[in-house]
GROMACS .gro file of C-alpha atoms in nm:
model
  185
    1UNK     CA    1   1.055   3.631   2.698
    2UNK     CA    2   1.367   3.516   2.557
    3UNK     CA    3   1.358   3.175   2.718
    4UNK     CA    4   0.989   3.121   2.551
    5UNK     CA    5   1.094   3.222   2.231
    6UNK     CA    6   1.381   2.972   2.237
    7UNK     CA    7   1.137   2.714   2.388
    8UNK     CA    8   0.913   2.788   2.087
    9UNK     CA    9   1.190   2.757   1.825
   10UNK     CA   10   1.302   2.417   1.986
   11UNK     CA   11   0.944   2.286   1.972
   12UNK     CA   12   0.898   2.385   1.602
   13UNK     CA   13   1.215   2.215   1.506
   14UNK     CA   14   1.077   1.913   1.692
   15UNK     CA   15   0.745   1.899   1.556
   16UNK     CA   16   0.921   1.963   1.202
   17UNK     CA   17   1.104   1.655   1.257
   18UNK     CA   18   0.852   1.421   1.387
   19UNK     CA   19   0.648   1.550   1.093
   20UNK     CA   20   0.863   1.408   0.828
   21UNK     CA   21   0.736   1.088   0.640
   22UNK     CA   22   0.957   0.794   0.758
   23UNK     CA   23   0.980   0.445   0.614
   24UNK     CA   24   0.969   0.169   0.896
   25UNK     CA   25   1.027  -0.126   0.658
   26UNK     CA   26   0.901  -0.273   0.312
   27UNK     CA   27   0.747  -0.600   0.340
   28UNK     CA   28   0.690  -0.848   0.041
   29UNK     CA   29   0.457  -1.153   0.026
   30UNK     CA   30   0.383  -1.396  -0.273
   31UNK     CA   31   0.215  -1.704  -0.253
   32UNK     CA   32   0.456  -2.003  -0.134
   33UNK     CA   33   0.281  -2.254  -0.319
   34UNK     CA   34   0.390  -2.095  -0.671
   35UNK     CA   35   0.747  -2.065  -0.806
   36UNK     CA   36   0.653  -1.779  -1.028
   37UNK     CA   37   0.440  -1.528  -0.830
   38UNK     CA   38   0.652  -1.236  -0.738
   39UNK     CA   39   0.660  -0.900  -0.522
   40UNK     CA   40   0.965  -0.664  -0.568
   41UNK     CA   41   1.108  -0.295  -0.494
   42UNK     CA   42   1.385  -0.236  -0.726
   43UNK     CA   43   1.639   0.085  -0.731
   44UNK     CA   44   1.470   0.414  -0.804
   45UNK     CA   45   1.140   0.294  -0.642
   46UNK     CA   46   1.018   0.032  -0.906
   47UNK     CA   47   0.744  -0.184  -0.773
   48UNK     CA   48   0.667  -0.503  -0.959
   49UNK     CA   49   0.381  -0.762  -0.851
   50UNK     CA   50   0.247  -1.045  -1.046
   51UNK     CA   51   0.147  -1.396  -1.076
   52UNK     CA   52   0.336  -1.630  -1.310
   53UNK     CA   53   0.218  -1.939  -1.475
   54UNK     CA   54  -0.083  -1.978  -1.265
   55UNK     CA   55  -0.427  -1.833  -1.254
   56UNK     CA   56  -0.437  -1.821  -0.875
   57UNK     CA   57  -0.166  -1.676  -0.682
   58UNK     CA   58  -0.053  -1.352  -0.525
   59UNK     CA   59   0.218  -1.075  -0.508
   60UNK     CA   60   0.198  -0.774  -0.245
   61UNK     CA   61   0.453  -0.519  -0.176
   62UNK     CA   62   0.389  -0.320   0.124
   63UNK     CA   63   0.564  -0.041   0.269
   64UNK     CA   64   0.518   0.034   0.655
   65UNK     CA   65   0.560   0.421   0.720
   66UNK     CA   66   0.451   0.717   0.938
   67UNK     CA   67   0.447   1.101   0.910
   68UNK     CA   68   0.271   1.127   0.582
   69UNK     CA   69  -0.087   1.200   0.470
   70UNK     CA   70  -0.069   1.068   0.128
   71UNK     CA   71   0.137   0.846  -0.127
   72UNK     CA   72   0.215   0.940  -0.531
   73UNK     CA   73   0.222   0.640  -0.719
   74UNK     CA   74   0.289   0.643  -1.109
   75UNK     CA   75   0.188   0.339  -1.322
   76UNK     CA   76   0.442   0.211  -1.552
   77UNK     CA   77   0.256  -0.107  -1.695
   78UNK     CA   78  -0.050  -0.327  -1.595
   79UNK     CA   79  -0.160  -0.636  -1.820
   80UNK     CA   80  -0.493  -0.700  -1.857
   81UNK     CA   81  -0.668  -0.887  -1.537
   82UNK     CA   82  -0.927  -1.177  -1.564
   83UNK     CA   83  -1.120  -1.249  -1.263
   84UNK     CA   84  -1.074  -1.634  -1.135
   85UNK     CA   85  -1.299  -1.614  -0.806
   86UNK     CA   86  -1.432  -1.382  -0.537
   87UNK     CA   87  -1.067  -1.299  -0.421
   88UNK     CA   88  -0.937  -1.155  -0.744
   89UNK     CA   89  -0.807  -0.826  -0.686
   90UNK     CA   90  -0.546  -0.556  -0.847
   91UNK     CA   91  -0.511  -0.240  -0.656
   92UNK     CA   92  -0.378  -0.085  -0.340
   93UNK     CA   93  -0.434  -0.180   0.024
   94UNK     CA   94  -0.406   0.055   0.309
   95UNK     CA   95  -0.400  -0.079   0.677
   96UNK     CA   96  -0.417   0.170   0.934
   97UNK     CA   97  -0.265   0.169   1.298
   98UNK     CA   98  -0.414   0.267   1.590
   99UNK     CA   99  -0.363   0.243   1.961
  100UNK     CA  100  -0.513  -0.100   1.934
  101UNK     CA  101  -0.272  -0.180   1.646
  102UNK     CA  102  -0.360  -0.242   1.259
  103UNK     CA  103  -0.721  -0.223   1.273
  104UNK     CA  104  -0.844  -0.092   0.955
  105UNK     CA  105  -0.794  -0.249   0.598
  106UNK     CA  106  -0.916  -0.014   0.304
  107UNK     CA  107  -0.902  -0.198  -0.037
  108UNK     CA  108  -0.852   0.045  -0.349
  109UNK     CA  109  -0.933  -0.138  -0.681
  110UNK     CA  110  -0.757  -0.020  -0.990
  111UNK     CA  111  -0.916  -0.295  -1.223
  112UNK     CA  112  -1.073  -0.567  -1.043
  113UNK     CA  113  -1.250  -0.657  -0.717
  114UNK     CA  114  -1.546  -0.832  -0.572
  115UNK     CA  115  -1.722  -0.735  -0.279
  116UNK     CA  116  -1.781  -1.109  -0.169
  117UNK     CA  117  -1.397  -1.146  -0.087
  118UNK     CA  118  -1.320  -1.328   0.198
  119UNK     CA  119  -0.937  -1.409   0.165
  120UNK     CA  120  -0.724  -1.217   0.431
  121UNK     CA  121  -0.390  -1.180   0.225
  122UNK     CA  122  -0.159  -1.006   0.265
  123UNK     CA  123  -0.106  -1.154   0.624
  124UNK     CA  124   0.050  -0.844   0.748
  125UNK     CA  125  -0.113  -0.528   0.898
  126UNK     CA  126  -0.483  -0.557   0.988
  127UNK     CA  127  -0.483  -0.915   0.836
  128UNK     CA  128  -0.854  -0.903   0.743
  129UNK     CA  129  -1.050  -0.940   0.420
  130UNK     CA  130  -1.072  -0.568   0.388
  131UNK     CA  131  -1.318  -0.335   0.592
  132UNK     CA  132  -1.398  -0.109   0.276
  133UNK     CA  133  -1.357  -0.106  -0.065
  134UNK     CA  134  -1.336   0.192  -0.325
  135UNK     CA  135  -1.309   0.122  -0.720
  136UNK     CA  136  -1.020   0.389  -0.878
  137UNK     CA  137  -1.005   0.250  -1.205
  138UNK     CA  138  -0.665   0.274  -1.405
  139UNK     CA  139  -0.494   0.586  -1.457
  140UNK     CA  140  -0.139   0.690  -1.522
  141UNK     CA  141  -0.097   0.816  -1.146
  142UNK     CA  142  -0.249   0.797  -0.834
  143UNK     CA  143  -0.229   1.051  -0.525
  144UNK     CA  144  -0.383   0.881  -0.226
  145UNK     CA  145  -0.485   1.087   0.064
  146UNK     CA  146  -0.465   0.861   0.352
  147UNK     CA  147  -0.707   1.081   0.566
  148UNK     CA  148  -0.980   0.998   0.315
  149UNK     CA  149  -1.058   0.674   0.457
  150UNK     CA  150  -0.867   0.679   0.819
  151UNK     CA  151  -1.042   0.536   1.104
  152UNK     CA  152  -1.110   0.731   1.433
  153UNK     CA  153  -0.804   0.716   1.632
  154UNK     CA  154  -0.565   0.667   1.344
  155UNK     CA  155  -0.192   0.743   1.487
  156UNK     CA  156  -0.039   0.828   1.134
  157UNK     CA  157   0.116   0.508   1.090
  158UNK     CA  158  -0.006   0.290   0.782
  159UNK     CA  159   0.111  -0.006   0.537
  160UNK     CA  160   0.065   0.094   0.198
  161UNK     CA  161   0.061  -0.207  -0.033
  162UNK     CA  162   0.051  -0.252  -0.409
  163UNK     CA  163  -0.094  -0.597  -0.479
  164UNK     CA  164  -0.242  -0.851  -0.733
  165UNK     CA  165  -0.425  -1.180  -0.652
  166UNK     CA  166  -0.583  -1.429  -0.866
  167UNK     CA  167  -0.595  -1.202  -1.146
  168UNK     CA  168  -0.503  -1.440  -1.441
  169UNK     CA  169  -0.175  -1.624  -1.600
  170UNK     CA  170   0.129  -1.369  -1.599
  171UNK     CA  171  -0.087  -1.073  -1.473
  172UNK     CA  172   0.097  -0.797  -1.328
  173UNK     CA  173   0.137  -0.452  -1.198
  174UNK     CA  174   0.409  -0.205  -1.198
  175UNK     CA  175   0.455   0.118  -1.078
  176UNK     CA  176   0.699   0.369  -0.956
  177UNK     CA  177   0.698   0.535  -0.607
  178UNK     CA  178   0.667   0.907  -0.615
  179UNK     CA  179   0.639   1.022  -0.289
  180UNK     CA  180   0.713   1.033   0.001
  181UNK     CA  181   1.095   1.011  -0.158
  182UNK     CA  182   1.223   0.713  -0.005
  183UNK     CA  183   1.342   0.518  -0.290
  184UNK     CA  184   1.409   0.762  -0.555
  185UNK     CA  185   1.793   0.715  -0.572
   0.00000   0.00000   0.00000
């Protein structure tokens, strides 16, 4: 009985460690044809993505992570968006990982989207135009439950991206990463 108790305690400790959110890496991608588009992650978990002096372009900042069912983002600022073409987008992207790799891309719009989108940026993760799209609207903060949109066979790994594309001259999104607590130092 004593050995069983020790085994159960050890198993519980291992399970608790595995359940801790883990950042794998962060990925930034901005339009290579522009000197002014940007995507950055700054001290304190501040995410800035935006377009510079062109109407077209993009900035995406993604965080690959595992072991968490949600993310909490607080909006700091966003400029007005203007739709330039069907690929115009402002919001969040979730790329879901399964045994076959990254297989599903969920687009969550906070202000602008088009269901006829055909572009596959960002080029990481599922690298597709998006399997599904939801409009969240512009709010002060977002608590996004990954399980809500997860495909069958999801293994708990995601790339969560804050992004903007073809949203007008000097358009931008600034947000603070609140949970998981990877960047609040």
